[in-house]
Amino acid sequence: MNDLIEARLTQVTERVARAAERVGRSPEDVQILPVTKGHSKSAIESVLSLGLNCVGENRVPEAEAKQTELDNTSGLSWHLIGRLQRNKARRAVRLFDVIESVDSLRLAETLSRIVEEEDHEPIETLVQVNPSREVSKAGSSPEETVSLVHTICHLSGLRVTGLMTMAPFGADETVLRNVFSKTYELLRRCRDEIPGFEGRVLSMGMSSDFEIAVEEGSTRVRLGTVILGER
Ligand SMILES: *Cc1c(COP(=O)(O)O)cnc(C)c1O
């Protein structure tokens, strides 16, 4: 299994690099976040043994179970990439190093308050945006994103480092490019319009669309199936 995962990872790394080079970007500017949701703890062990230092999980209870089962996850950065209900916010603060799916002020305020109560260092956060306005997708609307990021930047428990988006599944290339380029543009506006904000992380691209996302400026691709196989 490890060999298979290693072979897939090599291929994917190569595809990311080629996509970056097509648009004159450096491959080193794109981080691969292996998404281990729906896979057992051995997937995480493989990821660790291949020298990767981060994993993405979309559900709090699943991440909690895996952290309990794993002997040693030192050096591993846990990213929450799925929708977070406020009643699980405290567990999320304890379990995750990065929360990529903050999409409302209410959730941000809850997280910040908990970080303070727990005497936790400020937690790294991305604001999730939904430029395609797909009703089924979480995320702030393009109109509200800049002011939402601005407000969240003032919460002492959170450290906003950028934006995250999820493109509509199976959409054609034009739609995908539009979603990714709008997200890129929103992050640029955040930097221009929010004093002191220097966030540069753009978490966008999944197994089916990551090369397009890289061409449109992604700095972090969240990859499950292409590395770990079907769930
Ligand atoms: C599941 C998931 C991914 C990875 O999906 P694949 O298509 O398997 O690469 C990326 N981002 C989010 C938010 C997800 O929920």
XYZ file of N, CA and C and ligand atoms in Angstrom:
708
model
N 0.835 -1.207 0.000
C 0.000 0.000 0.000
C 0.868 1.254 0.000
N 1.903 1.212 0.850
C 2.810 2.359 0.917
C 3.452 2.673 -0.430
N 3.821 1.594 -1.158
C 4.468 1.779 -2.461
C 3.531 2.457 -3.439
N 2.274 2.027 -3.398
C 1.272 2.600 -4.288
C 1.067 4.084 -3.975
N 0.951 4.364 -2.701
C 0.747 5.762 -2.296
C 1.972 6.604 -2.680
N 3.135 6.022 -2.498
C 4.352 6.746 -2.849
C 4.406 7.038 -4.350
N 4.020 6.035 -5.151
C 4.022 6.226 -6.613
C 3.028 7.306 -7.017
N 1.845 7.268 -6.404
C 0.837 8.288 -6.735
C 1.299 9.684 -6.318
N 1.935 9.737 -5.158
C 2.409 11.032 -4.670
C 3.472 11.617 -5.601
N 4.346 10.760 -6.090
C 5.381 11.212 -7.021
C 4.750 11.799 -8.279
N 3.735 11.077 -8.787
C 3.034 11.540 -9.994
C 2.339 12.876 -9.784
N 1.651 12.971 -8.663
C 0.887 14.180 -8.366
C 1.828 15.377 -8.178
N 2.943 15.133 -7.502
C 3.919 16.202 -7.282
C 4.420 16.728 -8.625
N 4.644 15.790 -9.547
C 5.087 16.139 -10.896
C 4.011 16.967 -11.627
N 2.760 16.543 -11.504
C 1.668 17.281 -12.177
C 1.507 18.684 -11.594
N 1.655 18.806 -10.286
C 1.580 20.132 -9.654
C 2.707 21.015 -10.197
N 3.909 20.432 -10.274
C 5.069 21.204 -10.730
C 4.870 21.674 -12.168
N 4.356 20.788 -13.020
C 4.147 21.184 -14.425
C 3.102 22.278 -14.549
N 2.035 22.161 -13.752
C 0.988 23.195 -13.794
C 1.561 24.537 -13.350
N 2.381 24.511 -12.299
C 2.979 25.758 -11.806
C 3.876 26.367 -12.882
N 4.692 25.525 -13.492
C 5.637 26.033 -14.492
C 4.939 26.587 -15.727
N 3.789 26.021 -16.070
C 3.031 26.542 -17.228
C 2.696 28.019 -17.081
N 2.516 28.456 -15.817
C 2.152 29.862 -15.618
C 3.287 30.644 -14.952
N 4.498 30.095 -15.040
C 5.658 30.818 -14.536
C 5.754 30.897 -13.022
N 5.133 29.928 -12.349
C 5.228 29.908 -10.887
C 6.240 28.860 -10.462
N 6.719 29.015 -9.219
C 7.648 28.025 -8.705
C 6.868 26.884 -8.046
N 7.195 25.634 -8.387
C 6.501 24.489 -7.781
C 6.559 24.509 -6.252
N 7.610 25.092 -5.708
C 7.727 25.137 -4.241
C 6.665 26.004 -3.585
N 6.026 26.841 -4.380
C 4.997 27.709 -3.806
C 3.658 27.006 -3.644
N 3.598 25.739 -4.029
C 2.343 24.996 -3.902
C 2.534 23.820 -2.948
N 1.779 23.850 -1.876
C 1.866 22.799 -0.866
C 0.816 21.718 -1.166
N 1.191 20.470 -0.966
C 0.216 19.386 -1.118
C -0.298 18.990 0.264
N -1.613 19.120 0.444
C -2.244 18.697 1.704
C -2.965 17.373 1.440
N -2.442 16.255 1.929
C -3.121 14.981 1.726
C -4.406 14.953 2.557
N -5.507 14.605 1.902
C -6.796 14.558 2.601
C -7.088 13.107 2.975
N -7.060 12.839 4.281
C -7.147 11.458 4.760
C -8.541 11.079 5.249
N -9.510 11.959 5.089
C -10.889 11.641 5.503
C -11.355 10.355 4.815
N -12.092 9.555 5.545
C -12.631 8.334 4.950
C -11.604 7.218 4.819
N -10.351 7.499 5.181
C -9.320 6.467 5.179
C -8.919 6.173 6.622
N -8.359 4.978 6.829
C -8.011 4.591 8.194
C -6.728 5.291 8.640
N -6.381 5.042 9.880
C -5.185 5.702 10.414
C -3.924 5.298 9.653
N -3.956 4.137 8.966
C -2.740 3.722 8.251
C -2.430 4.679 7.099
N -3.457 5.326 6.557
C -3.204 6.332 5.515
C -2.364 7.470 6.090
N -2.684 7.835 7.312
C -1.927 8.921 7.952
C -0.499 8.465 8.236
N -0.361 7.208 8.640
C 0.988 6.684 8.882
C 1.808 6.662 7.591
N 1.147 6.310 6.480
C 1.857 6.334 5.197
C 2.320 7.739 4.851
N 1.394 8.673 5.003
C 1.701 10.068 4.696
C 2.915 10.540 5.501
N 2.916 10.190 6.775
C 4.034 10.572 7.648
C 5.333 9.920 7.178
N 5.240 8.630 6.808
C 6.462 7.914 6.434
C 7.011 8.428 5.107
N 6.153 9.069 4.307
C 6.627 9.625 3.036
C 7.141 11.059 3.199
N 7.192 11.498 4.427
C 7.825 12.785 4.694
C 6.895 13.982 4.597
N 5.595 13.737 4.438
C 4.666 14.862 4.429
C 4.340 15.244 5.865
N 4.011 16.514 6.060
C 3.861 16.951 7.445
C 2.484 17.533 7.759
N 1.491 17.223 6.899
C 0.168 17.761 7.170
C -0.907 16.810 6.634
N -2.080 16.845 7.250
C -3.224 16.082 6.736
C -4.495 16.928 6.849
N -5.434 16.663 5.951
C -6.724 17.335 5.997
C -7.804 16.338 6.371
N -8.671 16.750 7.300
C -9.814 15.930 7.710
C -11.042 16.837 7.676
N -12.205 16.259 7.365
C -13.367 17.144 7.258
C -14.363 17.005 8.402
N -14.110 16.049 9.313
C -15.055 15.900 10.415
C -14.315 15.802 11.739
N -14.828 16.514 12.729
C -14.203 16.553 14.046
C -14.143 15.166 14.705
N -15.254 14.404 14.765
C -15.177 13.101 15.459
C -14.194 12.134 14.809
N -14.129 12.157 13.474
C -13.208 11.263 12.772
C -11.753 11.620 13.093
N -11.452 12.899 13.076
C -10.077 13.329 13.394
C -9.731 12.972 14.836
N -10.712 13.136 15.714
C -10.489 12.834 17.126
C -10.176 11.350 17.314
N -10.943 10.492 16.647
C -10.711 9.051 16.758
C -9.320 8.695 16.236
N -8.938 9.272 15.114
C -7.625 8.952 14.545
C -6.491 9.446 15.441
N -6.656 10.625 16.004
C -5.583 11.129 16.882
C -5.437 10.242 18.108
N -6.539 9.679 18.580
C -6.477 8.778 19.727
C -5.786 7.469 19.348
N -6.082 6.968 18.145
C -5.520 5.685 17.696
C -4.041 5.756 17.353
N -3.612 6.922 16.851
C -2.226 7.015 16.378
C -1.267 7.153 17.553
N -0.140 6.446 17.464
C 0.820 6.506 18.554
C 1.531 7.846 18.577
N 1.941 8.255 17.401
C 2.794 9.437 17.372
C 2.447 10.290 16.157
N 1.941 11.455 16.415
C 1.640 12.351 15.289
C 2.457 13.627 15.418
N 3.577 13.512 16.094
C 4.359 14.731 16.306
C 4.887 15.236 14.964
N 4.860 16.516 14.816
C 5.310 17.113 13.571
C 4.239 17.154 12.506
N 3.069 16.608 12.799
C 1.991 16.585 11.809
C 1.036 17.742 12.081
N 0.734 18.481 11.030
C -0.192 19.594 11.171
C -1.576 19.156 10.675
N -2.588 19.297 11.537
C -3.946 18.841 11.197
C -4.779 20.013 10.693
N -5.359 19.847 9.502
C -6.174 20.912 8.909
C -7.641 20.480 8.875
N -8.502 21.296 9.405
C -9.937 21.026 9.276
C -10.425 21.689 7.991
N -10.981 20.863 7.086
C -11.398 21.398 5.792
C -12.907 21.296 5.583
N -13.623 20.725 6.560
C -15.074 20.568 6.400
C -15.833 21.556 7.264
N -17.105 21.607 7.019
C -17.963 22.545 7.751
C -17.912 22.261 9.249
N -17.773 23.313 10.022
C -17.665 23.172 11.476
C -18.908 23.741 12.153
N -19.570 22.887 12.930
C -20.702 23.376 13.725
C -20.157 23.995 14.999
N -20.815 25.052 15.446
C -20.267 25.768 16.593
C -20.200 24.897 17.845
N -21.112 23.918 17.965
C -21.057 23.075 19.165
C -19.860 22.110 19.168
N -19.125 22.058 18.047
C -17.894 21.247 18.024
C -16.647 22.127 17.992
N -16.840 23.423 18.170
C -15.708 24.355 18.018
C -14.611 24.103 19.054
N -15.006 23.779 20.289
C -13.987 23.572 21.328
C -13.117 22.364 20.992
N -13.770 21.286 20.571
C -12.988 20.103 20.182
C -12.092 20.434 18.986
N -12.599 21.218 18.059
C -11.811 21.570 16.871
C -10.555 22.352 17.262
N -10.704 23.261 18.205
C -9.551 24.056 18.642
C -8.486 23.154 19.254
N -8.934 22.127 19.986
C -7.961 21.228 20.622
C -7.287 20.298 19.610
N -8.040 19.926 18.540
C -7.552 18.889 17.626
C -6.772 19.420 16.429
N -7.126 20.614 15.970
C -6.583 21.084 14.688
C -5.598 22.230 14.861
N -4.628 22.259 13.915
C -3.657 23.352 13.882
C -4.118 24.478 12.964
N -4.903 24.094 11.941
C -5.393 25.077 10.981
C -6.876 24.796 10.743
N -7.692 25.836 10.778
C -9.106 25.663 10.440
C -9.347 26.415 9.139
N -9.582 25.638 8.076
C -9.663 26.228 6.730
C -11.082 26.617 6.355
N -12.036 26.272 7.197
C -13.435 26.364 6.767
C -14.259 27.353 7.590
N -13.634 28.464 7.963
C -14.389 29.480 8.698
C -15.178 30.312 7.687
N -16.482 30.281 7.801
C -17.285 30.949 6.769
C -18.306 31.933 7.330
N -18.236 32.220 8.634
C -19.160 33.223 9.170
C -18.516 33.910 10.367
N -18.997 35.116 10.627
C -18.472 35.856 11.777
C -18.833 35.150 13.083
N -20.034 34.588 13.128
C -20.451 33.892 14.358
C -19.500 32.760 14.711
N -19.149 31.961 13.708
C -18.224 30.852 13.957
C -16.851 31.400 14.369
N -16.389 32.439 13.684
C -15.083 33.020 14.006
C -15.067 33.534 15.442
N -16.147 34.201 15.850
C -16.195 34.741 17.212
C -16.206 33.628 18.250
N -16.946 32.567 17.954
C -16.975 31.425 18.868
C -15.584 30.829 19.014
N -14.905 30.609 17.888
C -13.558 30.029 17.926
C -12.603 30.921 18.709
N -12.669 32.210 18.453
C -11.754 33.133 19.109
C -11.971 33.130 20.616
N -13.231 33.137 21.032
C -13.540 33.111 22.468
C -12.986 31.840 23.105
N -13.159 30.702 22.417
C -12.680 29.434 22.974
C -11.157 29.417 23.066
N -10.486 29.926 22.027
C -9.026 29.998 22.049
C -8.564 30.750 23.296
N -9.265 31.852 23.594
C -8.882 32.621 24.782
C -9.171 31.850 26.064
N -10.355 31.243 26.138
C -10.703 30.466 27.335
C -9.713 29.338 27.590
N -9.251 28.733 26.506
C -8.357 27.578 26.632
C -6.897 27.997 26.783
N -6.648 29.293 26.756
C -5.269 29.770 26.815
C -4.419 29.176 25.698
N -5.011 29.047 24.557
C -4.407 28.436 23.376
C -3.762 29.568 22.585
N -2.713 29.258 21.847
C -2.177 30.318 20.986
C -3.163 30.576 19.844
N -3.126 31.766 19.247
C -4.072 32.071 18.172
C -4.053 30.976 17.101
N -5.219 30.563 16.648
C -5.273 29.436 15.719
C -5.287 29.933 14.278
N -4.481 29.260 13.452
C -4.401 29.649 12.044
C -5.720 29.346 11.334
N -6.200 30.310 10.588
C -7.538 30.236 10.016
C -7.534 30.676 8.559
N -8.329 29.994 7.746
C -8.630 30.502 6.407
C -10.112 30.829 6.370
N -10.470 31.826 5.608
C -11.885 32.147 5.422
C -12.341 31.470 4.131
N -13.394 30.677 4.258
C -13.905 29.944 3.090
C -14.834 30.836 2.286
N -14.599 30.878 0.993
C -15.442 31.703 0.124
C -16.154 30.831 -0.917
N -17.253 31.347 -1.386
C -18.097 30.609 -2.326
C -18.430 31.500 -3.519
N -17.440 31.704 -4.401
C -17.684 32.626 -5.508
C -18.678 32.089 -6.522
N -18.945 30.785 -6.510
C -19.871 30.253 -7.516
C -21.314 30.381 -7.060
N -21.491 30.770 -5.805
C -22.828 30.939 -5.227
C -23.644 29.649 -5.272
N -22.974 28.535 -5.375
C -23.693 27.281 -5.375
C -24.338 27.131 -4.000
N -25.644 26.932 -3.960
C -26.322 26.961 -2.665
C -25.871 25.846 -1.737
N -25.433 24.725 -2.320
C -25.050 23.605 -1.468
C -23.676 23.805 -0.834
N -22.931 24.803 -1.300
C -21.569 24.971 -0.795
C -21.521 25.998 0.327
N -20.683 25.704 1.309
C -20.449 26.684 2.365
C -19.558 27.788 1.815
N -19.485 28.885 2.553
C -18.557 29.937 2.163
C -19.217 31.289 2.121
N -18.400 32.314 2.353
C -18.942 33.666 2.324
C -19.098 34.114 0.874
N -20.036 35.011 0.645
C -20.255 35.493 -0.722
C -19.123 36.453 -1.086
N -18.846 36.614 -2.387
C -17.762 37.513 -2.795
C -17.965 38.942 -2.279
N -19.199 39.380 -2.185
C -19.468 40.757 -1.734
C -19.053 40.962 -0.278
N -19.215 39.929 0.540
C -18.967 40.129 1.964
C -17.562 39.696 2.394
N -16.817 39.023 1.505
C -15.557 38.409 1.938
C -14.563 39.414 2.524
N -14.324 40.524 1.828
C -13.289 41.449 2.302
C -13.641 41.994 3.689
N -14.899 42.378 3.872
C -15.248 42.927 5.189
C -15.269 41.838 6.255
N -15.630 40.617 5.873
C -15.586 39.517 6.842
C -14.137 39.257 7.288
N -13.233 39.175 6.323
C -11.822 38.953 6.665
C -11.321 40.095 7.550
N -11.689 41.314 7.187
C -11.273 42.487 7.959
C -11.716 42.360 9.423
N -12.976 42.002 9.618
C -13.509 41.875 10.984
C -12.812 40.733 11.730
N -12.633 39.610 11.044
C -12.039 38.444 11.705
C -10.583 38.727 12.094
N -9.900 39.545 11.283
C -8.508 39.903 11.593
C -8.382 40.581 12.959
N -9.458 41.187 13.432
C -9.400 41.876 14.725
C -9.686 40.945 15.899
N -10.043 39.691 15.633
C -10.300 38.751 16.742
C -8.965 38.201 17.229
N -8.717 38.328 18.516
C -7.372 38.002 18.993
C -7.072 36.503 18.993
N -8.109 35.666 18.957
C -7.854 34.224 18.995
C -7.547 33.611 17.636
N -7.719 34.386 16.566
C -7.522 33.823 15.227
C -6.416 34.566 14.484
N -5.718 33.813 13.645
C -4.676 34.405 12.796
C -5.029 34.028 11.366
N -5.597 34.981 10.637
C -6.061 34.682 9.274
C -4.889 34.733 8.314
N -4.674 33.620 7.593
C -3.537 33.584 6.667
C -3.967 33.523 5.206
N -5.290 33.462 4.938
C -5.708 33.429 3.538
C -7.130 32.947 3.350
N -7.396 32.448 2.158
C -8.746 32.025 1.788
C -8.745 30.583 1.311
N -9.919 29.964 1.429
C -10.115 28.605 0.930
C -11.378 28.588 0.086
N -11.378 27.783 -0.969
C -12.621 27.607 -1.718
C -12.729 26.188 -2.236
N -13.961 25.806 -2.524
C -14.260 24.498 -3.095
C -15.074 24.762 -4.354
N -14.565 24.317 -5.492
C -15.291 24.549 -6.742
C -16.428 23.543 -6.866
N -17.462 23.895 -7.640
C -18.559 22.944 -7.832
C -18.032 21.669 -8.478
N -18.438 20.537 -7.945
C -17.916 19.261 -8.432
C -18.386 18.991 -9.858
N -17.444 18.600 -10.713
C -17.802 18.215 -12.072
C -18.115 19.378 -13.007
N -17.865 20.596 -12.570
C -18.135 21.750 -13.431
C -17.130 21.793 -14.574
N -17.489 22.478 -15.659
C -16.528 22.514 -16.762
C -15.429 23.544 -16.481
N -14.406 23.475 -17.324
C -13.181 24.216 -17.039
C -13.404 25.715 -16.883
N -14.298 26.273 -17.690
C -14.547 27.719 -17.612
C -15.068 28.107 -16.242
N -15.998 27.316 -15.734
C -16.575 27.593 -14.414
C -15.497 27.454 -13.336
N -14.698 26.397 -13.434
C -13.644 26.178 -12.439
C -12.658 27.349 -12.432
N -12.216 27.741 -13.617
C -11.251 28.863 -13.696
C -11.846 30.126 -13.096
N -13.124 30.327 -13.351
C -13.799 31.510 -12.830
C -13.816 31.508 -11.296
N -14.148 30.370 -10.709
C -14.188 30.258 -9.244
C -12.797 30.507 -8.655
N -11.786 29.877 -9.254
C -10.435 30.011 -8.704
C -9.883 31.422 -8.917
N -10.123 32.004 -10.095
C -9.552 33.331 -10.325
C -10.260 34.390 -9.479
N -11.558 34.192 -9.235
C -12.268 35.126 -8.349
C -11.723 35.039 -6.922
N -11.412 33.836 -6.479
C -10.874 33.667 -5.128
C -9.495 34.325 -5.024
N -8.688 34.146 -6.075
C -7.371 34.792 -6.126
C -7.526 36.306 -6.014
N -8.465 36.823 -6.793
C -8.707 38.266 -6.827
C -9.191 38.774 -5.458
N -10.032 37.981 -4.784
C -10.521 38.376 -3.457
C -9.378 38.453 -2.448
N -8.427 37.528 -2.535
C -7.305 37.578 -1.595
C -6.441 38.809 -1.875
N -6.274 39.111 -3.153
C -5.493 40.307 -3.505
C -6.189 41.563 -2.953
N -7.510 41.618 -3.095
C -8.262 42.764 -2.546
C -8.130 42.843 -1.028
N -8.160 41.687 -0.368
C -7.985 41.688 1.093
C -6.655 42.341 1.453
N -5.600 41.970 0.720
C -4.285 42.551 1.029
C -4.251 44.046 0.736
N -4.917 44.443 -0.343
C -4.932 45.872 -0.705
C -5.763 46.705 0.265
N -6.867 46.140 0.736
C -7.849 46.968 1.436
C -7.827 46.832 2.950
N -7.186 45.769 3.472
C -7.175 45.586 4.927
C -5.797 45.962 5.461
N -5.715 47.045 6.233
C -4.404 47.480 6.728
C -3.729 46.371 7.525
N -2.488 46.088 7.203
C -1.709 45.107 7.954
C -1.951 43.661 7.565
N -2.906 43.420 6.685
C -3.177 42.027 6.301
C -2.242 41.587 5.188
N -1.535 40.479 5.436
C -0.568 40.027 4.435
C -0.763 38.567 4.053
N -1.979 38.034 4.282
C -2.251 36.615 4.026
C -1.988 36.228 2.580
N -1.349 35.096 2.388
C -1.022 34.662 1.024
C -1.459 33.238 0.734
N -2.109 32.583 1.692
C -2.487 31.188 1.459
C -3.787 31.136 0.661
N -3.751 30.379 -0.427
C -4.953 30.150 -1.228
C -5.138 28.647 -1.310
N -6.052 28.115 -0.487
C -6.287 26.678 -0.464
C -7.371 26.365 -1.482
N -6.970 25.906 -2.642
C -7.959 25.566 -3.671
C -7.419 24.506 -4.609
N -8.325 23.621 -5.026
C -7.959 22.514 -5.892
C -8.073 21.195 -5.163
N -8.801 20.250 -5.794
C -8.979 18.900 -5.268
C -8.555 17.932 -6.384
N -8.761 16.629 -6.169
C -8.252 15.657 -7.137
C -8.669 15.942 -8.574
N -9.897 16.414 -8.763
C -10.404 16.547 -10.126
C -10.061 17.887 -10.772
N -9.552 18.837 -10.001
C -9.367 20.170 -10.600
C -8.086 20.878 -10.148
N -7.138 20.132 -9.549
C -6.022 20.828 -8.900
C -5.073 21.521 -9.877
N -4.945 20.963 -11.094
C -4.013 21.612 -12.028
C -4.540 22.984 -12.463
N -5.834 23.055 -12.668
C -6.443 24.345 -13.019
C -6.271 25.322 -11.854
N -6.489 24.816 -10.624
C -6.347 25.672 -9.443
C -4.922 26.226 -9.337
N -3.930 25.374 -9.610
C -2.537 25.836 -9.540
C -2.284 26.898 -10.611
N -2.815 26.665 -11.809
C -2.646 27.675 -12.870
C -3.288 29.005 -12.488
N -4.305 28.936 -11.628
C -4.999 30.170 -11.223
C -4.489 30.719 -9.887
N -3.376 30.169 -9.379
C -2.736 30.808 -8.232
C -2.827 30.067 -6.903
N -3.360 28.843 -6.897
C -3.442 28.101 -5.637
C -2.063 27.935 -4.987
N -2.030 28.056 -3.655
C -0.784 27.756 -2.946
C -0.911 26.482 -2.115
N -2.120 25.889 -2.102
C -2.286 24.640 -1.362
C -3.386 23.817 -2.035
N -3.023 22.627 -2.496
C -4.029 21.743 -3.094
C -4.387 20.651 -2.087
N -5.674 20.396 -1.934
C -6.157 19.427 -0.947
C -6.505 18.132 -1.689
N -5.640 17.121 -1.565
C -5.780 15.953 -2.428
C -6.030 14.671 -1.653
N -7.175 14.059 -1.918
C -7.521 12.774 -1.311
C -7.337 11.657 -2.320
N -8.329 11.485 -3.194
C -8.387 10.353 -4.106
C -7.112 10.135 -4.925
N -6.537 11.186 -5.491
C -5.351 10.983 -6.363
C -4.127 10.484 -5.606
N -4.124 10.628 -4.292
C -2.973 10.121 -3.528
C -3.318 8.812 -2.811
N -4.500 8.794 -2.202
C -4.831 7.668 -1.321
C -5.805 6.668 -1.927
N -6.328 6.971 -3.100
C -7.299 6.076 -3.739
C -8.719 6.413 -3.322
N -9.659 5.642 -3.875
C -11.080 5.883 -3.609
C -11.390 5.678 -2.121
N -12.332 6.466 -1.637
C -12.766 6.285 -0.257
C -13.886 5.265 -0.192
C -12.789 15.522 0.409
C -12.269 16.884 0.242
C -11.121 17.135 -0.542
C -10.362 16.064 -1.307
O -11.175 15.451 -2.233
P -10.568 14.528 -3.415
O -11.486 14.769 -4.548
O -10.601 13.134 -2.906
O -9.195 14.991 -3.685
C -10.667 18.443 -0.621
N -11.290 19.439 0.026
C -12.383 19.253 0.778
C -13.016 20.418 1.447
C -12.918 17.973 0.907
O -14.010 17.790 1.656
